[in-house]
mmCIF file of C-alpha atoms in Angstrom:
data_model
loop_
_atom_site.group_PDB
_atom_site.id
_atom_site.type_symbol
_atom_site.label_atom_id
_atom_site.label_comp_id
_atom_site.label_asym_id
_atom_site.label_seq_id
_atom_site.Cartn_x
_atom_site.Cartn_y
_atom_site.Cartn_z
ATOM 1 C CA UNK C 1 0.000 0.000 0.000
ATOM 2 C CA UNK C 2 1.560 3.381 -0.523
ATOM 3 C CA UNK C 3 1.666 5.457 2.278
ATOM 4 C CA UNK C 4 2.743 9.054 1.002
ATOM 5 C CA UNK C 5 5.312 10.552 -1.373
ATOM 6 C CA UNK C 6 8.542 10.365 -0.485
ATOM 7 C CA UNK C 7 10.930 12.290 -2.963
ATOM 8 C CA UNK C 8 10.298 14.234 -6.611
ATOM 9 C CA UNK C 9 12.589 14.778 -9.332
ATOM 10 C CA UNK C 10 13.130 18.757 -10.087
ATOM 11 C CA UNK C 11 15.271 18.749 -13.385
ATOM 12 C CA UNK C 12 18.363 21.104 -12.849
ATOM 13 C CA UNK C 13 20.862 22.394 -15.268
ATOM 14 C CA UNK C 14 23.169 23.541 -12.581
ATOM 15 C CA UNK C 15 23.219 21.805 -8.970
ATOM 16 C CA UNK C 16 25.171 23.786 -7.588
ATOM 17 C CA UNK C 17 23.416 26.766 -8.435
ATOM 18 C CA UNK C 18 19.582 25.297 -7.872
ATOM 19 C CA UNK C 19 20.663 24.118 -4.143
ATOM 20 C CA UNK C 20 21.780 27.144 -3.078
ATOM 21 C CA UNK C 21 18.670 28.635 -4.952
ATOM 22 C CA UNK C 22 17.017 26.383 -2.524
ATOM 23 C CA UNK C 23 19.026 26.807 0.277
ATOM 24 C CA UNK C 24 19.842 31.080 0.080
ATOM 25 C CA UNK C 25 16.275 32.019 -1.499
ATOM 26 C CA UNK C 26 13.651 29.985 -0.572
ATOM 27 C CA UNK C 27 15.066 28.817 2.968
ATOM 28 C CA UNK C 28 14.939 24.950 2.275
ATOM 29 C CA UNK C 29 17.174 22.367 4.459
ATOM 30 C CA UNK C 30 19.876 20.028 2.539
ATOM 31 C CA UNK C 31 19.006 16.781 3.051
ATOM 32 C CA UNK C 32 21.675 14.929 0.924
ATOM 33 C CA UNK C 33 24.547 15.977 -1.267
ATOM 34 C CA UNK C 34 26.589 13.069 -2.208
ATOM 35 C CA UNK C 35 28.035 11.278 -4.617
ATOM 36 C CA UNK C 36 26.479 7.826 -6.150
ATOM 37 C CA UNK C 37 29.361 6.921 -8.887
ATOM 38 C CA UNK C 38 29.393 9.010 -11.515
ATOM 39 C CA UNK C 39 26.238 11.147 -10.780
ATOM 40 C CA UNK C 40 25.431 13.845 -7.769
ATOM 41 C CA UNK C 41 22.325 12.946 -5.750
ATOM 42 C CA UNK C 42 21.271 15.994 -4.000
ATOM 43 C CA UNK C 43 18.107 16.779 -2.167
ATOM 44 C CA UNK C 44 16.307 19.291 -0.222
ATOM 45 C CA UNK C 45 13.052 20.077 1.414
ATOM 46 C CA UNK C 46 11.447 22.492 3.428
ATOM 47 C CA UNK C 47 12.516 22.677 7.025
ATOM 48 C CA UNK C 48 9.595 21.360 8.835
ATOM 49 C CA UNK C 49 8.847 18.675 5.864
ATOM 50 C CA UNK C 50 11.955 16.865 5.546
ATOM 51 C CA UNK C 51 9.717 13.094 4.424
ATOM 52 C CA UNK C 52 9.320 15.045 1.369
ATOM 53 C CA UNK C 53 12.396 15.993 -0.810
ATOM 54 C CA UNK C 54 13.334 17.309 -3.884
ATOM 55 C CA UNK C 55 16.145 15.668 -5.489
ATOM 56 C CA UNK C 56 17.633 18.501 -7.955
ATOM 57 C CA UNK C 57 18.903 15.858 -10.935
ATOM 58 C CA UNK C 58 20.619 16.667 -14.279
ATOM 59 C CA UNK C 59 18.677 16.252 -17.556
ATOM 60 C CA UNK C 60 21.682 14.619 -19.199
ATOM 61 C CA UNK C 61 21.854 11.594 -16.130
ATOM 62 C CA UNK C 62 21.953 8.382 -16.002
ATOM 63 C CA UNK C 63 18.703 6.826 -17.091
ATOM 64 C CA UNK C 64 18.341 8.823 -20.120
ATOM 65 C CA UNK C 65 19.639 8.138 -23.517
ATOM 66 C CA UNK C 66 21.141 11.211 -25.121
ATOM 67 C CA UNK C 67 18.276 12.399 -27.345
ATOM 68 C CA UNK C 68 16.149 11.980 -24.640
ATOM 69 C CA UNK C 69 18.409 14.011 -22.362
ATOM 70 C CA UNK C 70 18.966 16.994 -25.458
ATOM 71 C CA UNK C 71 15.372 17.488 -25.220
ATOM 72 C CA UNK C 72 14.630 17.428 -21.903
ATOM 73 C CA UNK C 73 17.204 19.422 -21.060
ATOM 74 C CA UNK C 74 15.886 22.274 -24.201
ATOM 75 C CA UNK C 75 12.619 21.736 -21.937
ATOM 76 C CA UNK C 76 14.067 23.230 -18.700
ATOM 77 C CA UNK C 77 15.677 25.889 -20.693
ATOM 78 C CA UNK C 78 12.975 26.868 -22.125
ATOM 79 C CA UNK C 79 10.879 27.232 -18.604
ATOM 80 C CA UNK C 80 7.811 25.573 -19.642
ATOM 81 C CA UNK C 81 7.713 22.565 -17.138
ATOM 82 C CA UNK C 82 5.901 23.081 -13.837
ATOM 83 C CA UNK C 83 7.734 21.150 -10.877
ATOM 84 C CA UNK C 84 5.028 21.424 -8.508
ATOM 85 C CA UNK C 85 2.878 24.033 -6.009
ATOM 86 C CA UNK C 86 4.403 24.671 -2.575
ATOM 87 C CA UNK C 87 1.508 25.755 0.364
ATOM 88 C CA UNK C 88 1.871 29.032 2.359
ATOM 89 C CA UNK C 89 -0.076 30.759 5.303
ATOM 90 C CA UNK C 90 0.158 34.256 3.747
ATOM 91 C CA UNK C 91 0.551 34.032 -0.088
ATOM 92 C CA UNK C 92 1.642 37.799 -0.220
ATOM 93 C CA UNK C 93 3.956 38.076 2.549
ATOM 94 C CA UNK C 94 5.335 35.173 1.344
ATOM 95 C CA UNK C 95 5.813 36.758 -2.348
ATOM 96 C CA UNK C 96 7.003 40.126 -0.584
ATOM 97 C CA UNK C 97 10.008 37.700 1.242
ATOM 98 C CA UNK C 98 10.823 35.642 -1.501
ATOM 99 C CA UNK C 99 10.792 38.914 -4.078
ATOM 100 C CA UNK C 100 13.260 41.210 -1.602
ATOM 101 C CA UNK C 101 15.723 37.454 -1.913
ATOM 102 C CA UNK C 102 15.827 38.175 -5.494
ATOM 103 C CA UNK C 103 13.173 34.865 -6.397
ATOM 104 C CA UNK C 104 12.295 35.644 -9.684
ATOM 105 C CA UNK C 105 8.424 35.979 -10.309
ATOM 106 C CA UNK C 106 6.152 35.445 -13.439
ATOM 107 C CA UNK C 107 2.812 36.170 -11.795
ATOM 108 C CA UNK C 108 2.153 38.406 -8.578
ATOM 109 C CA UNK C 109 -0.084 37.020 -5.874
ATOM 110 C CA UNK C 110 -3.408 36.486 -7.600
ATOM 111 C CA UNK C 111 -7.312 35.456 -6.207
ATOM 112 C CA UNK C 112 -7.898 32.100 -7.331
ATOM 113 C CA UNK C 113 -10.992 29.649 -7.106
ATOM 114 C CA UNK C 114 -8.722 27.636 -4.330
ATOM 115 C CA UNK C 115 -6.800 30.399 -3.040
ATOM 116 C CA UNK C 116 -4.147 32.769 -3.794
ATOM 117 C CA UNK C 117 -1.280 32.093 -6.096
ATOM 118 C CA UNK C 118 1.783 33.277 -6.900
ATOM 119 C CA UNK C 119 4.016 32.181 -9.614
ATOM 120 C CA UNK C 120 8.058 31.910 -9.417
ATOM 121 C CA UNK C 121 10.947 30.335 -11.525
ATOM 122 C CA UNK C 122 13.856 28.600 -10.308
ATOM 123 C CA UNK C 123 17.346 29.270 -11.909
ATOM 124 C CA UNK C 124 17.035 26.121 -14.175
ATOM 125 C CA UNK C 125 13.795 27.652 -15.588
ATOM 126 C CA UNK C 126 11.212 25.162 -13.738
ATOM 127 C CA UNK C 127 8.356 27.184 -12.646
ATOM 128 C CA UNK C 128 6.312 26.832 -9.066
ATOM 129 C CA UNK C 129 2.513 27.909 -7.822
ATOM 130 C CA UNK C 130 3.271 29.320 -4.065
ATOM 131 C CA UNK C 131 -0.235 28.665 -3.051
ATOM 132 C CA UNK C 132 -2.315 30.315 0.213
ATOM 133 C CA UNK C 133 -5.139 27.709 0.292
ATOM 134 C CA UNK C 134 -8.496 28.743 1.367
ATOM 135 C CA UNK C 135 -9.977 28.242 4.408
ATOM 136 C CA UNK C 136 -11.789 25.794 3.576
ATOM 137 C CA UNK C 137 -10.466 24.220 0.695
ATOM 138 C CA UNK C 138 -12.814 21.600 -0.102
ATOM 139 C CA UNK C 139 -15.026 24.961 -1.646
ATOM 140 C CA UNK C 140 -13.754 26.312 -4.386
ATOM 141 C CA UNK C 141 -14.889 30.274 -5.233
ATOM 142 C CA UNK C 142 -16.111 30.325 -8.552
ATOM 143 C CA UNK C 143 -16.173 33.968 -9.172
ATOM 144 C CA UNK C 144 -12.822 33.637 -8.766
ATOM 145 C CA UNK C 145 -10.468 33.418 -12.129
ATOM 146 C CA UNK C 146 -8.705 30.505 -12.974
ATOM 147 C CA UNK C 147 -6.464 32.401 -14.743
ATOM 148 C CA UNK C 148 -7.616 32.616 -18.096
ATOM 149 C CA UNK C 149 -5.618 34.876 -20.653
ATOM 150 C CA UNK C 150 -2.975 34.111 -18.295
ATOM 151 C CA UNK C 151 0.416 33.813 -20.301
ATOM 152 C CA UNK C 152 2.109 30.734 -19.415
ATOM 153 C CA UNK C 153 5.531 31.103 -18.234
ATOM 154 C CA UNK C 154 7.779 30.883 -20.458
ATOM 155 C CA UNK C 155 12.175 31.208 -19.942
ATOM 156 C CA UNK C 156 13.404 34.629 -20.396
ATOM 157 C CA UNK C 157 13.370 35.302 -23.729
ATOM 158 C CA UNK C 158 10.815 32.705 -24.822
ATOM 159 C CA UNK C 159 8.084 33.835 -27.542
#
């Protein structure tokens, strides 16, 4: 029976510089940085969630033939792949913090049907939802936008 999720992959271009993205900007813990032969396997979470980490893994790794790495990797540079939505008390504050670090942001703190929502990038291009649930979010408020007309994020200099 599966019990939770333990670890997700968050395609990085540059480990180095995504963990201490992670680390420096959006105050995550370093769970593991080591070596496993010829690959890095380095993970982090946030502080008071450490079951659940993010292992920051190279496009061009083991486990992927080359073509398959070349386009993932074009993927991430491009910025179009969404790594997942992280939950916060106070979706603005949150933003306000996470701006004044330098995180860079492709939508401000916006009302949605569950919540409010922010959108940010890391430095590999993968883009996040920083999400203040509602108070009750088994209702959604449906006069509320989803978004629509909303651009989808795109790498800097992406059409």
């Amino acid at each position: 029976m599966i019990r939770s999720l333990a670890l997700t992959t968050v395609w990085s271009t540059d480990q180095e510089r995504d963990k201490r993205f992670f680390l420096e900007k959006l105050g995550f813990t370093e769970r593991t940085d080591m070596m496993m032969g010829d690959m890095r396997w380095v993970t982090v979470s946030p502080p008071d969630q450490p079951e659940v980490q993010l292992t920051l893994m190279r496009p061009d790794g083991p486990g992927l033939d080359p073509e398959s790495g070349k386009a993932l990797t074009a993927l991430v540079n491009k910025g179009v792949l969404g790594a997942g939505a992280f939950r916060t008390d106070d979706c603005r504050a949150t933003y306000a913090d996470l701006s004044s670090r330098g995180v860079e942001f492709l939508q401000e703190p916006q009302e949605r049907p569950y919540g409010i929502e922010a959108i940010f990038r890391d430095p590999s291009g993968n883009w996040y939802s920083l999400t203040q649930e509602r108070e009750n979010p088994d209702e959604l408020d449906l006069s509320k936008p989803w978004g629509e007309g909303v651009e989808g994020p795109q790498a800097p200099g992406g059409d």
